[in-house]
Every structure is written in structure tokens, then in C-alpha cells.
PDB file of C-alpha atoms and ligand atoms in Angstrom:
ATOM      1  CA  MET A  11       0.000   0.000   0.000  1.00 92.00           C
ATOM      2  CA  VAL A  12       1.273   3.473  -0.905  1.00 94.00           C
ATOM      3  CA  ARG A  13       0.165   5.937   1.770  1.00 97.00           C
ATOM      4  CA  VAL A  14       0.071   9.644   0.995  1.00 98.00           C
ATOM      5  CA  GLN A  15      -1.075  12.882   2.550  1.00 98.00           C
ATOM      6  CA  ALA A  16      -3.426  15.020   0.471  1.00 98.00           C
ATOM      7  CA  TRP A  17      -2.522  18.401   1.899  1.00 98.00           C
ATOM      8  CA  ALA A  18      -5.126  21.170   1.987  1.00 98.00           C
ATOM      9  CA  LYS A  19      -4.716  24.695   0.617  1.00 98.00           C
ATOM     10  CA  ILE A  20      -5.551  28.162   1.799  1.00 98.00           C
ATOM     11  CA  ASN A  21      -5.955  31.238  -0.364  1.00 98.00           C
ATOM     12  CA  LEU A  22      -3.690  33.942   1.011  1.00 97.00           C
ATOM     13  CA  GLY A  23      -5.588  36.333  -1.251  1.00 96.00           C
ATOM     14  CA  LEU A  24      -8.567  35.889  -3.571  1.00 96.00           C
ATOM     15  CA  LYS A  25      -9.891  38.485  -6.010  1.00 94.00           C
ATOM     16  CA  VAL A  26     -12.951  37.923  -8.158  1.00 92.00           C
ATOM     17  CA  LEU A  27     -12.623  40.285 -11.112  1.00 89.00           C
ATOM     18  CA  TYR A  28     -15.682  39.647 -13.303  1.00 87.00           C
ATOM     19  CA  LYS A  29     -17.983  37.013 -14.751  1.00 88.00           C
ATOM     20  CA  ARG A  30     -16.696  35.681 -18.057  1.00 92.00           C
ATOM     21  CA  PRO A  31     -18.723  34.761 -21.136  1.00 95.00           C
ATOM     22  CA  ASP A  32     -18.223  31.054 -20.262  1.00 93.00           C
ATOM     23  CA  GLY A  33     -20.038  31.593 -16.946  1.00 91.00           C
ATOM     24  CA  TYR A  34     -16.924  31.210 -14.772  1.00 92.00           C
ATOM     25  CA  HIS A  35     -15.405  34.058 -12.827  1.00 93.00           C
ATOM     26  CA  GLU A  36     -12.027  35.513 -13.635  1.00 93.00           C
ATOM     27  CA  LEU A  37      -9.888  35.108 -10.509  1.00 95.00           C
ATOM     28  CA  ARG A  38      -6.584  36.224  -9.141  1.00 96.00           C
ATOM     29  CA  THR A  39      -5.501  34.150  -6.182  1.00 98.00           C
ATOM     30  CA  LEU A  40      -2.497  33.188  -4.135  1.00 98.00           C
ATOM     31  CA  PHE A  41      -2.573  29.519  -3.169  1.00 98.00           C
ATOM     32  CA  GLN A  42      -0.605  27.926  -0.340  1.00 98.00           C
ATOM     33  CA  THR A  43      -0.513  24.268   0.728  1.00 98.00           C
ATOM     34  CA  ILE A  44      -0.755  23.587   4.480  1.00 98.00           C
ATOM     35  CA  THR A  45      -0.206  20.556   6.724  1.00 98.00           C
ATOM     36  CA  LEU A  46      -3.905  19.790   7.339  1.00 98.00           C
ATOM     37  CA  ALA A  47      -4.394  16.671   5.195  1.00 98.00           C
ATOM     38  CA  ASP A  48      -6.549  13.745   4.188  1.00 97.00           C
ATOM     39  CA  GLU A  49      -4.881  10.346   4.339  1.00 97.00           C
ATOM     40  CA  ILE A  50      -5.077   8.260   1.199  1.00 97.00           C
ATOM     41  CA  GLY A  51      -3.885   4.733   0.485  1.00 97.00           C
ATOM     42  CA  PHE A  52      -3.413   3.133  -2.944  1.00 97.00           C
ATOM     43  CA  VAL A  53      -3.119  -0.565  -3.729  1.00 97.00           C
ATOM     44  CA  TRP A  54      -2.448  -1.172  -7.401  1.00 96.00           C
ATOM     45  CA  SER A  55      -2.382  -4.576  -9.064  1.00 95.00           C
ATOM     46  CA  PRO A  56      -1.800  -4.461 -12.807  1.00 94.00           C
ATOM     47  CA  GLY A  57      -4.068  -6.863 -14.655  1.00 95.00           C
ATOM     48  CA  ARG A  58      -6.155  -7.348 -17.745  1.00 94.00           C
ATOM     49  CA  ARG A  59      -9.289  -5.676 -16.480  1.00 95.00           C
ATOM     50  CA  THR A  60      -9.654  -2.301 -14.857  1.00 96.00           C
ATOM     51  CA  ARG A  61     -11.509  -2.004 -11.591  1.00 97.00           C
ATOM     52  CA  ILE A  62     -11.502   1.049  -9.332  1.00 97.00           C
ATOM     53  CA  GLU A  63     -12.648   0.851  -5.731  1.00 96.00           C
ATOM     54  CA  LEU A  64     -12.832   3.517  -3.047  1.00 95.00           C
ATOM     55  CA  ASP A  65     -13.277   2.933   0.671  1.00 94.00           C
ATOM     56  CA  ASP A  66     -14.046   6.360   2.081  1.00 92.00           C
ATOM     57  CA  GLY A  67     -14.818   5.119   5.597  1.00 87.00           C
ATOM     58  CA  GLY A  68     -18.565   5.470   5.110  1.00 84.00           C
ATOM     59  CA  LEU A  69     -18.473   9.082   4.009  1.00 83.00           C
ATOM     60  CA  GLY A  70     -20.697   8.224   1.086  1.00 72.00           C
ATOM     61  CA  VAL A  71     -19.872  11.117  -1.198  1.00 68.00           C
ATOM     62  CA  GLY A  72     -21.655  10.252  -4.433  1.00 55.00           C
ATOM     63  CA  ASP A  73     -19.842  10.783  -7.726  1.00 62.00           C
ATOM     64  CA  ASN A  74     -16.554  10.870  -5.915  1.00 91.00           C
ATOM     65  CA  LEU A  75     -13.938  13.026  -7.581  1.00 95.00           C
ATOM     66  CA  MET A  76     -11.202  10.505  -6.704  1.00 97.00           C
ATOM     67  CA  VAL A  77     -12.893   7.797  -8.730  1.00 96.00           C
ATOM     68  CA  ARG A  78     -13.331  10.175 -11.656  1.00 97.00           C
ATOM     69  CA  ALA A  79      -9.654  11.147 -11.358  1.00 98.00           C
ATOM     70  CA  ALA A  80      -8.589   7.482 -11.336  1.00 98.00           C
ATOM     71  CA  ASP A  81     -10.802   6.723 -14.341  1.00 97.00           C
ATOM     72  CA  ALA A  82      -9.327   9.618 -16.291  1.00 97.00           C
ATOM     73  CA  MET A  83      -5.773   8.782 -15.275  1.00 96.00           C
ATOM     74  CA  LEU A  84      -5.950   5.094 -16.184  1.00 96.00           C
ATOM     75  CA  ALA A  85      -7.594   5.935 -19.505  1.00 96.00           C
ATOM     76  CA  ALA A  86      -4.916   8.531 -20.289  1.00 96.00           C
ATOM     77  CA  THR A  87      -1.972   6.303 -19.353  1.00 94.00           C
ATOM     78  CA  GLY A  88      -3.390   3.170 -20.934  1.00 94.00           C
ATOM     79  CA  ALA A  89      -2.650   1.282 -17.689  1.00 94.00           C
ATOM     80  CA  ARG A  90      -5.058  -1.506 -16.725  1.00 94.00           C
ATOM     81  CA  GLY A  91      -5.529  -3.229 -13.416  1.00 96.00           C
ATOM     82  CA  HIS A  92      -7.210  -3.138 -10.034  1.00 97.00           C
ATOM     83  CA  LEU A  93      -6.890   0.103  -8.068  1.00 97.00           C
ATOM     84  CA  LYS A  94      -8.070   0.095  -4.484  1.00 97.00           C
ATOM     85  CA  MET A  95      -8.102   3.460  -2.746  1.00 97.00           C
ATOM     86  CA  THR A  96      -8.822   4.284   0.884  1.00 96.00           C
ATOM     87  CA  LEU A  97      -9.657   7.779   2.076  1.00 96.00           C
ATOM     88  CA  ARG A  98      -9.560   9.011   5.654  1.00 95.00           C
ATOM     89  CA  LYS A  99     -11.060  12.463   5.631  1.00 94.00           C
ATOM     90  CA  ARG A 100      -9.503  15.073   7.917  1.00 96.00           C
ATOM     91  CA  ILE A 101     -10.013  18.212   5.820  1.00 96.00           C
ATOM     92  CA  PRO A 102     -13.511  19.565   6.484  1.00 95.00           C
ATOM     93  CA  MET A 103     -15.825  19.826   3.490  1.00 92.00           C
ATOM     94  CA  GLY A 104     -17.494  23.044   2.339  1.00 91.00           C
ATOM     95  CA  ALA A 105     -14.551  24.845   3.904  1.00 96.00           C
ATOM     96  CA  GLY A 106     -12.632  26.453   1.033  1.00 97.00           C
ATOM     97  CA  LEU A 107      -9.641  24.281   1.945  1.00 98.00           C
ATOM     98  CA  GLY A 108      -9.713  22.369  -1.336  1.00 97.00           C
ATOM     99  CA  GLY A 109     -10.193  18.969   0.321  1.00 95.00           C
ATOM    100  CA  GLY A 110     -12.018  17.290  -2.568  1.00 95.00           C
ATOM    101  CA  SER A 111      -9.614  18.828  -5.075  1.00 97.00           C
ATOM    102  CA  ALA A 112      -6.565  17.734  -3.053  1.00 98.00           C
ATOM    103  CA  ASP A 113      -7.867  14.141  -2.989  1.00 97.00           C
ATOM    104  CA  ALA A 114      -8.515  14.135  -6.741  1.00 98.00           C
ATOM    105  CA  ALA A 115      -5.086  15.618  -7.431  1.00 98.00           C
ATOM    106  CA  ALA A 116      -3.512  13.001  -5.140  1.00 98.00           C
ATOM    107  CA  VAL A 117      -4.823  10.349  -7.515  1.00 98.00           C
ATOM    108  CA  LEU A 118      -3.213  12.189 -10.429  1.00 98.00           C
ATOM    109  CA  ASN A 119       0.069  12.684  -8.546  1.00 97.00           C
ATOM    110  CA  TRP A 120       0.101   8.991  -7.681  1.00 97.00           C
ATOM    111  CA  GLY A 121      -0.774   8.039 -11.285  1.00 95.00           C
ATOM    112  CA  ARG A 122       2.107  10.020 -12.802  1.00 93.00           C
ATOM    113  CA  SER A 123       4.272   6.965 -12.198  1.00 90.00           C
ATOM    114  CA  LEU A 124       2.081   4.946 -14.562  1.00 92.00           C
ATOM    115  CA  ILE A 125       2.867   7.215 -17.497  1.00 91.00           C
ATOM    116  CA  ARG A 126       5.157   5.357 -19.893  1.00 89.00           C
ATOM    117  CA  PRO A 127       8.093   7.363 -21.281  1.00 88.00           C
ATOM    118  CA  GLY A 128       7.108   9.062 -24.495  1.00 90.00           C
ATOM    119  CA  ARG A 129       3.383   8.985 -23.794  1.00 91.00           C
ATOM    120  CA  GLU A 130       1.745  12.403 -23.764  1.00 92.00           C
ATOM    121  CA  VAL A 131      -0.656  12.877 -20.875  1.00 95.00           C
ATOM    122  CA  ASP A 132      -2.234  16.297 -20.380  1.00 96.00           C
ATOM    123  CA  LEU A 133      -2.247  16.193 -16.593  1.00 97.00           C
ATOM    124  CA  PRO A 134      -3.203  19.881 -16.068  1.00 96.00           C
ATOM    125  CA  GLY A 135      -6.055  19.427 -18.564  1.00 97.00           C
ATOM    126  CA  ILE A 136      -7.339  16.329 -16.752  1.00 98.00           C
ATOM    127  CA  ALA A 137      -6.999  18.204 -13.443  1.00 98.00           C
ATOM    128  CA  LEU A 138      -8.965  21.223 -14.666  1.00 97.00           C
ATOM    129  CA  GLY A 139     -11.704  18.932 -15.957  1.00 97.00           C
ATOM    130  CA  LEU A 140     -12.134  17.731 -12.365  1.00 97.00           C
ATOM    131  CA  GLY A 141     -12.291  21.199 -10.765  1.00 95.00           C
ATOM    132  CA  ALA A 142     -10.755  24.653 -10.864  1.00 95.00           C
ATOM    133  CA  ASP A 143      -8.556  24.065  -7.781  1.00 96.00           C
ATOM    134  CA  VAL A 144      -7.230  20.667  -8.839  1.00 98.00           C
ATOM    135  CA  PRO A 145      -4.354  21.877 -11.106  1.00 98.00           C
ATOM    136  CA  PHE A 146      -2.781  23.747  -8.174  1.00 98.00           C
ATOM    137  CA  PHE A 147      -2.350  20.477  -6.264  1.00 98.00           C
ATOM    138  CA  LEU A 148      -0.163  19.113  -9.064  1.00 98.00           C
ATOM    139  CA  LEU A 149       2.287  21.853  -8.066  1.00 98.00           C
ATOM    140  CA  GLY A 150       1.850  22.625  -4.339  1.00 98.00           C
ATOM    141  CA  GLY A 151       3.719  25.227  -2.269  1.00 98.00           C
ATOM    142  CA  THR A 152       3.010  28.906  -2.912  1.00 97.00           C
ATOM    143  CA  ALA A 153       1.566  29.797  -6.313  1.00 98.00           C
ATOM    144  CA  LEU A 154      -0.293  32.534  -8.130  1.00 98.00           C
ATOM    145  CA  GLY A 155      -3.462  31.358  -9.844  1.00 98.00           C
ATOM    146  CA  LEU A 156      -5.079  33.296 -12.710  1.00 97.00           C
ATOM    147  CA  GLY A 157      -8.141  32.637 -14.854  1.00 97.00           C
ATOM    148  CA  ARG A 158     -10.291  30.032 -13.095  1.00 95.00           C
ATOM    149  CA  GLY A 159      -7.212  29.407 -10.970  1.00 94.00           C
ATOM    150  CA  GLU A 160      -5.661  27.033 -13.480  1.00 93.00           C
ATOM    151  CA  GLU A 161      -3.045  29.361 -14.948  1.00 97.00           C
ATOM    152  CA  LEU A 162      -0.395  28.867 -12.290  1.00 98.00           C
ATOM    153  CA  TYR A 163       2.884  30.535 -11.494  1.00 97.00           C
ATOM    154  CA  GLY A 164       4.929  28.923  -8.735  1.00 98.00           C
ATOM    155  CA  LEU A 165       6.465  31.424  -6.315  1.00 97.00           C
ATOM    156  CA  PRO A 166       9.482  30.908  -4.054  1.00 96.00           C
ATOM    157  CA  ASP A 167       8.734  29.060  -0.823  1.00 94.00           C
ATOM    158  CA  LEU A 168       7.621  31.377   1.986  1.00 93.00           C
ATOM    159  CA  PRO A 169       9.270  31.144   5.401  1.00 92.00           C
ATOM    160  CA  ASN A 170       7.237  28.695   7.489  1.00 92.00           C
ATOM    161  CA  ALA A 171       4.422  30.086   9.621  1.00 94.00           C
ATOM    162  CA  HIS A 172       2.100  28.877  12.373  1.00 97.00           C
ATOM    163  CA  LEU A 173      -1.548  28.786  11.412  1.00 98.00           C
ATOM    164  CA  VAL A 174      -4.824  28.215  13.131  1.00 98.00           C
ATOM    165  CA  VAL A 175      -7.599  27.051  10.799  1.00 98.00           C
ATOM    166  CA  ALA A 176     -11.088  27.516  12.240  1.00 98.00           C
ATOM    167  CA  MET A 177     -14.557  26.671  10.996  1.00 98.00           C
ATOM    168  CA  PRO A 178     -17.899  26.858  12.801  1.00 96.00           C
ATOM    169  CA  ARG A 179     -19.459  23.459  13.448  1.00 94.00           C
ATOM    170  CA  GLY A 180     -22.271  22.450  11.125  1.00 90.00           C
ATOM    171  CA  VAL A 181     -21.634  25.215   8.592  1.00 91.00           C
ATOM    172  CA  HIS A 182     -20.717  24.442   4.988  1.00 85.00           C
ATOM    173  CA  VAL A 183     -20.558  26.946   2.170  1.00 89.00           C
ATOM    174  CA  SER A 184     -21.070  25.664  -1.361  1.00 89.00           C
ATOM    175  CA  THR A 185     -18.857  27.372  -3.921  1.00 90.00           C
ATOM    176  CA  PRO A 186     -21.623  28.021  -6.490  1.00 90.00           C
ATOM    177  CA  ALA A 187     -23.795  29.520  -3.697  1.00 89.00           C
ATOM    178  CA  ALA A 188     -20.919  31.796  -2.675  1.00 91.00           C
ATOM    179  CA  PHE A 189     -20.491  32.995  -6.269  1.00 91.00           C
ATOM    180  CA  ARG A 190     -24.245  33.648  -6.431  1.00 88.00           C
ATOM    181  CA  ALA A 191     -24.074  35.636  -3.184  1.00 86.00           C
ATOM    182  CA  LEU A 192     -21.219  37.637  -4.650  1.00 85.00           C
ATOM    183  CA  ALA A 193     -23.257  38.346  -7.763  1.00 80.00           C
ATOM    184  CA  ARG A 194     -25.826  40.107  -5.595  1.00 76.00           C
ATOM    185  CA  GLU A 195     -23.086  42.576  -4.654  1.00 68.00           C
ATOM    186  CA  PRO A 196     -22.110  45.018  -7.363  1.00 62.00           C
ATOM    187  CA  LEU A 197     -19.038  43.546  -9.036  1.00 55.00           C
ATOM    188  CA  ASN A 198     -16.508  45.987 -10.369  1.00 46.00           C
ATOM    189  CA  SER A 199     -16.174  46.871 -14.016  1.00 45.00           C
ATOM    190  CA  PRO A 200     -14.300  44.420 -16.291  1.00 42.00           C
ATOM    191  CA  LEU A 201     -11.043  46.172 -15.470  1.00 55.00           C
ATOM    192  CA  PRO A 202     -11.136  46.632 -11.711  1.00 70.00           C
ATOM    193  CA  SER A 203      -7.791  48.341 -11.473  1.00 79.00           C
ATOM    194  CA  ALA A 204      -7.932  49.045  -7.744  1.00 78.00           C
ATOM    195  CA  LYS A 205      -8.426  45.337  -7.009  1.00 80.00           C
ATOM    196  CA  LEU A 206      -5.594  44.413  -9.304  1.00 88.00           C
ATOM    197  CA  GLU A 207      -3.259  46.944  -7.736  1.00 90.00           C
ATOM    198  CA  LYS A 208      -3.711  45.405  -4.292  1.00 89.00           C
ATOM    199  CA  PHE A 209      -3.295  41.930  -5.656  1.00 93.00           C
ATOM    200  CA  GLN A 210      -0.168  42.965  -7.554  1.00 94.00           C
ATOM    201  CA  ALA A 211       1.261  44.404  -4.332  1.00 94.00           C
ATOM    202  CA  LEU A 212       0.521  41.094  -2.567  1.00 95.00           C
ATOM    203  CA  ALA A 213       2.111  39.062  -5.368  1.00 96.00           C
ATOM    204  CA  ARG A 214       5.202  41.306  -5.390  1.00 96.00           C
ATOM    205  CA  SER A 215       5.675  41.027  -1.627  1.00 95.00           C
ATOM    206  CA  VAL A 216       5.151  37.290  -1.470  1.00 95.00           C
ATOM    207  CA  ALA A 217       7.371  36.711  -4.520  1.00 95.00           C
ATOM    208  CA  ALA A 218      10.095  38.643  -2.714  1.00 94.00           C
ATOM    209  CA  CYS A 219       9.546  36.504   0.436  1.00 90.00           C
ATOM    210  CA  ARG A 220       8.692  39.591   2.480  1.00 91.00           C
ATOM    211  CA  PRO A 221       7.353  38.961   6.009  1.00 88.00           C
ATOM    212  CA  VAL A 222       3.591  38.716   6.594  1.00 90.00           C
ATOM    213  CA  SER A 223       3.583  42.100   8.359  1.00 88.00           C
ATOM    214  CA  GLU A 224       4.418  43.695   4.994  1.00 91.00           C
ATOM    215  CA  TRP A 225       1.662  42.114   2.958  1.00 92.00           C
ATOM    216  CA  LYS A 226      -1.154  41.487   5.423  1.00 91.00           C
ATOM    217  CA  SER A 227      -3.102  44.563   4.301  1.00 90.00           C
ATOM    218  CA  TYR A 228      -3.031  43.355   0.692  1.00 92.00           C
ATOM    219  CA  CYS A 229      -4.243  39.809   1.291  1.00 91.00           C
ATOM    220  CA  GLU A 230      -7.970  40.221   0.821  1.00 93.00           C
ATOM    221  CA  ASN A 231     -10.681  37.706   0.057  1.00 95.00           C
ATOM    222  CA  ASP A 232     -13.530  39.149  -2.027  1.00 93.00           C
ATOM    223  CA  PHE A 233     -15.963  36.514  -0.756  1.00 95.00           C
ATOM    224  CA  GLU A 234     -15.732  37.639   2.856  1.00 95.00           C
ATOM    225  CA  ALA A 235     -18.350  40.411   2.803  1.00 92.00           C
ATOM    226  CA  ALA A 236     -21.007  38.344   1.016  1.00 92.00           C
ATOM    227  CA  VAL A 237     -20.387  35.104   2.948  1.00 94.00           C
ATOM    228  CA  PHE A 238     -20.117  36.859   6.351  1.00 94.00           C
ATOM    229  CA  LEU A 239     -23.568  38.382   5.715  1.00 92.00           C
ATOM    230  CA  GLN A 240     -24.970  34.858   5.371  1.00 92.00           C
ATOM    231  CA  VAL A 241     -22.926  33.332   8.214  1.00 94.00           C
ATOM    232  CA  PRO A 242     -22.342  36.113  10.783  1.00 95.00           C
ATOM    233  CA  VAL A 243     -20.359  33.883  13.192  1.00 96.00           C
ATOM    234  CA  LEU A 244     -17.528  33.974  10.654  1.00 97.00           C
ATOM    235  CA  GLN A 245     -16.947  37.643  11.489  1.00 97.00           C
ATOM    236  CA  ASP A 246     -16.781  36.714  15.212  1.00 97.00           C
ATOM    237  CA  ILE A 247     -14.173  34.052  14.445  1.00 98.00           C
ATOM    238  CA  LYS A 248     -12.145  36.482  12.365  1.00 98.00           C
ATOM    239  CA  ASP A 249     -12.309  39.094  15.161  1.00 98.00           C
ATOM    240  CA  MET A 250     -11.225  36.465  17.696  1.00 97.00           C
ATOM    241  CA  LEU A 251      -8.250  35.496  15.511  1.00 98.00           C
ATOM    242  CA  ASP A 252      -7.298  39.184  15.258  1.00 97.00           C
ATOM    243  CA  ARG A 253      -7.682  39.734  19.016  1.00 97.00           C
ATOM    244  CA  SER A 254      -5.557  36.641  19.669  1.00 97.00           C
ATOM    245  CA  GLY A 255      -2.612  38.256  17.931  1.00 96.00           C
ATOM    246  CA  ALA A 256      -2.917  36.943  14.363  1.00 97.00           C
ATOM    247  CA  LEU A 257      -0.599  38.760  11.966  1.00 96.00           C
ATOM    248  CA  CYS A 258      -3.288  38.206   9.366  1.00 96.00           C
ATOM    249  CA  ALA A 259      -6.724  36.539   9.598  1.00 98.00           C
ATOM    250  CA  ARG A 260      -8.758  35.736   6.493  1.00 98.00           C
ATOM    251  CA  MET A 261     -11.360  33.413   5.061  1.00 98.00           C
ATOM    252  CA  THR A 262     -10.045  30.816   2.614  1.00 98.00           C
ATOM    253  CA  GLY A 263     -11.673  30.236  -0.782  1.00 97.00           C
ATOM    254  CA  SER A 264     -15.415  30.721  -0.653  1.00 96.00           C
ATOM    255  CA  GLY A 265     -15.448  29.674   3.030  1.00 92.00           C
ATOM    256  CA  ALA A 266     -16.505  28.629   5.541  1.00 94.00           C
ATOM    257  CA  ALA A 267     -13.030  28.099   7.080  1.00 98.00           C
ATOM    258  CA  LEU A 268     -10.838  30.959   8.202  1.00 98.00           C
ATOM    259  CA  PHE A 269      -7.167  30.964   8.999  1.00 98.00           C
ATOM    260  CA  GLY A 270      -4.948  33.078  11.204  1.00 98.00           C
ATOM    261  CA  VAL A 271      -1.195  33.417  10.717  1.00 97.00           C
ATOM    262  CA  PHE A 272       0.665  33.631  14.046  1.00 96.00           C
ATOM    263  CA  PRO A 273       4.239  34.635  14.851  1.00 93.00           C
ATOM    264  CA  THR A 274       4.869  31.666  17.189  1.00 95.00           C
ATOM    265  CA  ARG A 275       3.515  28.195  17.896  1.00 96.00           C
ATOM    266  CA  GLU A 276       2.601  29.363  21.434  1.00 97.00           C
ATOM    267  CA  LYS A 277       0.456  32.263  20.161  1.00 97.00           C
ATOM    268  CA  ALA A 278      -1.241  29.930  17.699  1.00 98.00           C
ATOM    269  CA  GLY A 279      -1.918  27.449  20.502  1.00 98.00           C
ATOM    270  CA  GLN A 280      -3.439  30.138  22.716  1.00 97.00           C
ATOM    271  CA  ALA A 281      -5.670  31.334  19.876  1.00 98.00           C
ATOM    272  CA  ALA A 282      -6.793  27.763  19.174  1.00 98.00           C
ATOM    273  CA  LYS A 283      -7.825  27.384  22.836  1.00 97.00           C
ATOM    274  CA  ARG A 284      -9.787  30.649  22.815  1.00 97.00           C
ATOM    275  CA  LEU A 285     -11.592  29.668  19.628  1.00 97.00           C
ATOM    276  CA  ALA A 286     -12.537  26.168  20.736  1.00 94.00           C
ATOM    277  CA  GLY A 287     -15.994  27.250  21.993  1.00 91.00           C
ATOM    278  CA  LEU A 288     -16.837  29.033  18.763  1.00 92.00           C
ATOM    279  CA  ALA A 289     -15.438  26.721  16.123  1.00 97.00           C
ATOM    280  CA  GLN A 290     -13.593  23.545  15.245  1.00 97.00           C
ATOM    281  CA  VAL A 291      -9.903  24.360  15.094  1.00 98.00           C
ATOM    282  CA  TRP A 292      -6.874  22.765  13.484  1.00 98.00           C
ATOM    283  CA  PRO A 293      -3.258  23.833  13.987  1.00 97.00           C
ATOM    284  CA  ALA A 294      -1.209  23.827  10.798  1.00 98.00           C
ATOM    285  CA  THR A 295       2.003  25.044   9.193  1.00 98.00           C
ATOM    286  CA  LEU A 296       2.859  25.784   5.583  1.00 97.00           C
ATOM    287  CA  VAL A 297       3.899  23.047   3.177  1.00 98.00           C
ATOM    288  CA  SER A 298       6.545  24.424   0.838  1.00 97.00           C
ATOM    289  CA  ARG A 299       6.772  23.304  -2.796  1.00 98.00           C
ATOM    290  CA  ARG A 300      10.136  21.752  -2.025  1.00 98.00           C
ATOM    291  CA  ARG A 301       8.555  19.609   0.707  1.00 98.00           C
ATOM    292  CA  TYR A 302       5.439  18.881  -1.361  1.00 98.00           C
ATOM    293  CA  GLN A 303       7.330  17.639  -4.370  1.00 97.00           C
ATOM    294  CA  ALA A 304       9.945  15.723  -2.354  1.00 97.00           C
ATOM    295  CA  ALA A 305       7.166  13.934  -0.485  1.00 97.00           C
ATOM    296  CA  TRP A 306       5.419  12.924  -3.705  1.00 97.00           C
ATOM    297  CA  ARG A 307       8.687  11.638  -5.180  1.00 95.00           C
ATOM    298  CA  ARG A 308       9.250   9.598  -2.009  1.00 96.00           C
ATOM    299  CA  TRP A 309       5.711   8.208  -1.829  1.00 96.00           C
ATOM    300  CA  THR A 310       5.586   7.139  -5.449  1.00 93.00           C
ATOM    301  CA  ALA A 311       9.182   5.927  -5.837  1.00 89.00           C
ATOM    302  CA  GLY A 312       8.055   2.304  -5.607  1.00 75.00           C
ATOM    303  CA  VAL A 313       5.007   2.608  -7.843  1.00 74.00           C
ATOM    304  CA  THR A 314       5.806   0.859 -11.079  1.00 69.00           C
ATOM    305  CA  GLY A 315       3.448   1.156 -13.929  1.00 62.00           C
ATOM    306  CA  ASN A 316       3.821  -2.421 -15.071  1.00 57.00           C
ATOM    307  CA  ALA A 317       1.171  -1.061 -17.305  1.00 48.00           C
ATOM    308  CA  LEU A 318      -0.150  -3.669 -19.626  1.00 43.00           C
ATOM    309  CA  ARG A 319      -0.101  -2.539 -23.202  1.00 38.00           C
TER     310      ARG A 319
HETATM  311  O1  LIG B 426     -14.497  24.233 -10.780  1.00 70.12           O
HETATM  312  P1  LIG B 426     -15.292  23.947  -9.542  1.00 70.12           P
HETATM  313  O2  LIG B 426     -16.056  22.675  -9.649  1.00 70.12           O
HETATM  314  O3  LIG B 426     -14.512  24.099  -8.306  1.00 70.12           O
HETATM  315  O4  LIG B 426     -16.380  25.140  -9.496  1.00 70.12           O
HETATM  316  C1  LIG B 426     -17.590  25.019  -8.816  1.00 70.12           C
HETATM  317  C2  LIG B 426     -18.528  26.132  -9.267  1.00 70.12           C
HETATM  318  O5  LIG B 426     -18.050  27.398  -8.810  1.00 70.12           O
HETATM  319  C3  LIG B 426     -18.665  26.302 -10.757  1.00 70.12           C
HETATM  320  O6  LIG B 426     -19.642  25.476 -11.294  1.00 70.12           O
HETATM  321  C4  LIG B 426     -19.060  27.759 -10.885  1.00 70.12           C
HETATM  322  O7  LIG B 426     -20.413  27.931 -10.580  1.00 70.12           O
HETATM  323  C5  LIG B 426     -18.282  28.407  -9.766  1.00 70.12           C
HETATM  324  N1  LIG B 426     -16.979  28.969 -10.214  1.00 70.12           N
HETATM  325  C6  LIG B 426     -16.965  30.176 -10.905  1.00 70.12           C
HETATM  326  N2  LIG B 426     -15.762  30.711 -11.282  1.00 70.12           N
HETATM  327  C7  LIG B 426     -14.592  30.080 -10.989  1.00 70.12           C
HETATM  328  C8  LIG B 426     -14.598  28.853 -10.273  1.00 70.12           C
HETATM  329  C9  LIG B 426     -15.816  28.341  -9.894  1.00 70.12           C
HETATM  330  O8  LIG B 426     -18.018  30.764 -11.188  1.00 70.12           O
HETATM  331  N3  LIG B 426     -13.440  30.640 -11.362  1.00 70.12           N
END
């Protein structure tokens, strides 16, 4: 069994510029992988017939993205056999932490080893077909995302930081619902230059590995106002993170999780304790691209395609 961690992401900044003719929204975002993770196991036995199984511990998510990812990956590589996957969910759903996308991308990252030399497999294309956040998890670390989030530019690894991720119990925000809520707010004109200026300042600072104190005022999430109106406790959690000494406290993705960046593990621990009555909390640190990619190389080193032709 190959065991891997499907690390979650946060959006250090997220700007929604406008609705495009294809119905999607044009985004500018800054992704970051963090240590909160689902645990996934793969057992692969090459054979004549293809069979894909998923044991998700009784979660019962219909139309599971992992199965679709495995289907697409085996079809693209031409590999045939029995793939048994187990999923132990730790990343909360409806949180904006990219849990489902991370799991789907884990299948693709695992399946890279099945690609025979010389065979062209459009991994980013397969990833985007599964969801807008999936391509980022092929890369990991800190990255700028443009378009639907699929046009990615890897940035240098940030210095590590202590995070507290918090989410109110029993609250889930669906991404389409969050976009609809945003649509009820007046979106800026097709060239929202003020938004872009702030985002550019954030990208410049993070690309130069400047400390959080220098870019905290630029890391905004455009969903906050609309989603906080629907789920007011999110504002209380954000205020509590701020009062607990967070260098920066923001919602991730379209919510409902928030994160606070703290200067020390102790401060993060104290904040987590204070928040425990209001929300579920998870301590976390950043996962750099160097660590992300080294881990994937390690986990999949023994996976041989043995793909039947
Ligand atoms: O791609 P994903 O499945 O994550 O997107 C879920 C939904 O969120 C889409 O169907 C769409 O309604 C909305 N969305 C959007 N613009 C984006 C990403 C997602 O409108 N850039």
C-alpha cells in the first residue's frame, strides 16, 4: 500500500474580477498548501481488467472526484488493473480548503508513475476537468493562480508560519452559492484596477519573500463580505483570531473556514484554545513546494506502472 497525505490549501488572497462569457469568474488568487491533510492509500495490481474501488470510511460522497480522477488517469496512461483506494477524511468539506480537489489531485500525482516514457498525458487538462482548484495540487507550495485558478505561477517558498484554521461546526458553504451571493453585490467593471493593484502588491511582496507584516493589508478575500452576511459567526471568528494576535486573519476560498497566521507556535496554541468554543480548530504550518514535491517523489518511488499494453 502506498500511503500519501493530500494536503489542503488556503488562499492567502482571492480576487474575483468579473464574470466571463463562459459563466466562470475571472480570478486572481495566491494559493498555499498547508499541513492539514486527508490520508489516502493506494493498492495497485496491474491486470487485464480495470476495476476502481474507493473505501471512504462510510463518508458516502456520491460521484466521488477521486474515482473520476482514477478513471481519467488510467484511460490517459493506458494502464489496466485493479486500483483500491482508501480515504480518511480530515479536511472539512465546504470549507474552502480544497479537500475534494486535493484528494482528486492526489490520484493524479500517484498516477504520474504509470505514465510510460514518451506517452503524452495532459495532466493539467485532466486536473482542470475535475475542478478549478485541482491543477494547483499538481504543483503545491506557494503559487499565483489566474483565470479560473488554473493558470499557475509557482512562487518561491515562503518562510514557514504557524496557522490556526477555524470553521464553525455544522456550517458548509457551497462554492456556487458563494459565487451567487457575490453576484448580488455590485461587481466591479471588467477592469477593476484598484483590485488588481492590491493583488499585484501582494504578489510582489510574497514573490520577494517579504514577512507577513508587509503584505497582510493586501491579502484580501472578495468573498468575505457576502459570505459573512450569510454566516455572521464567521466575522466573530475572524475578530477572535485578530484579538488573539494573528498577523493576518482571512477566510479561505469561498469559506466557511478561516485561517490566522501567528508569529509563534505558542500564540497559535493560545488562539486555538480561545476559539474552541466558537469553532472547530486545526493547527497547521505551511507546506513548501520543495517539501510537497519531495514527499510525492518519495511516496511514489516504488510505484511501477507495469502497465499492460
Ligand atoms: O471548478 P469547480 O467545480 O470548483 O467550481 C464550482 C462552481 O463554482 C462552478 O460550477 C461555478 O459555478 C463556480 N466557479 C466560478 N468561477 C470560478 C470557479 C468556480 O463561477 N473561477
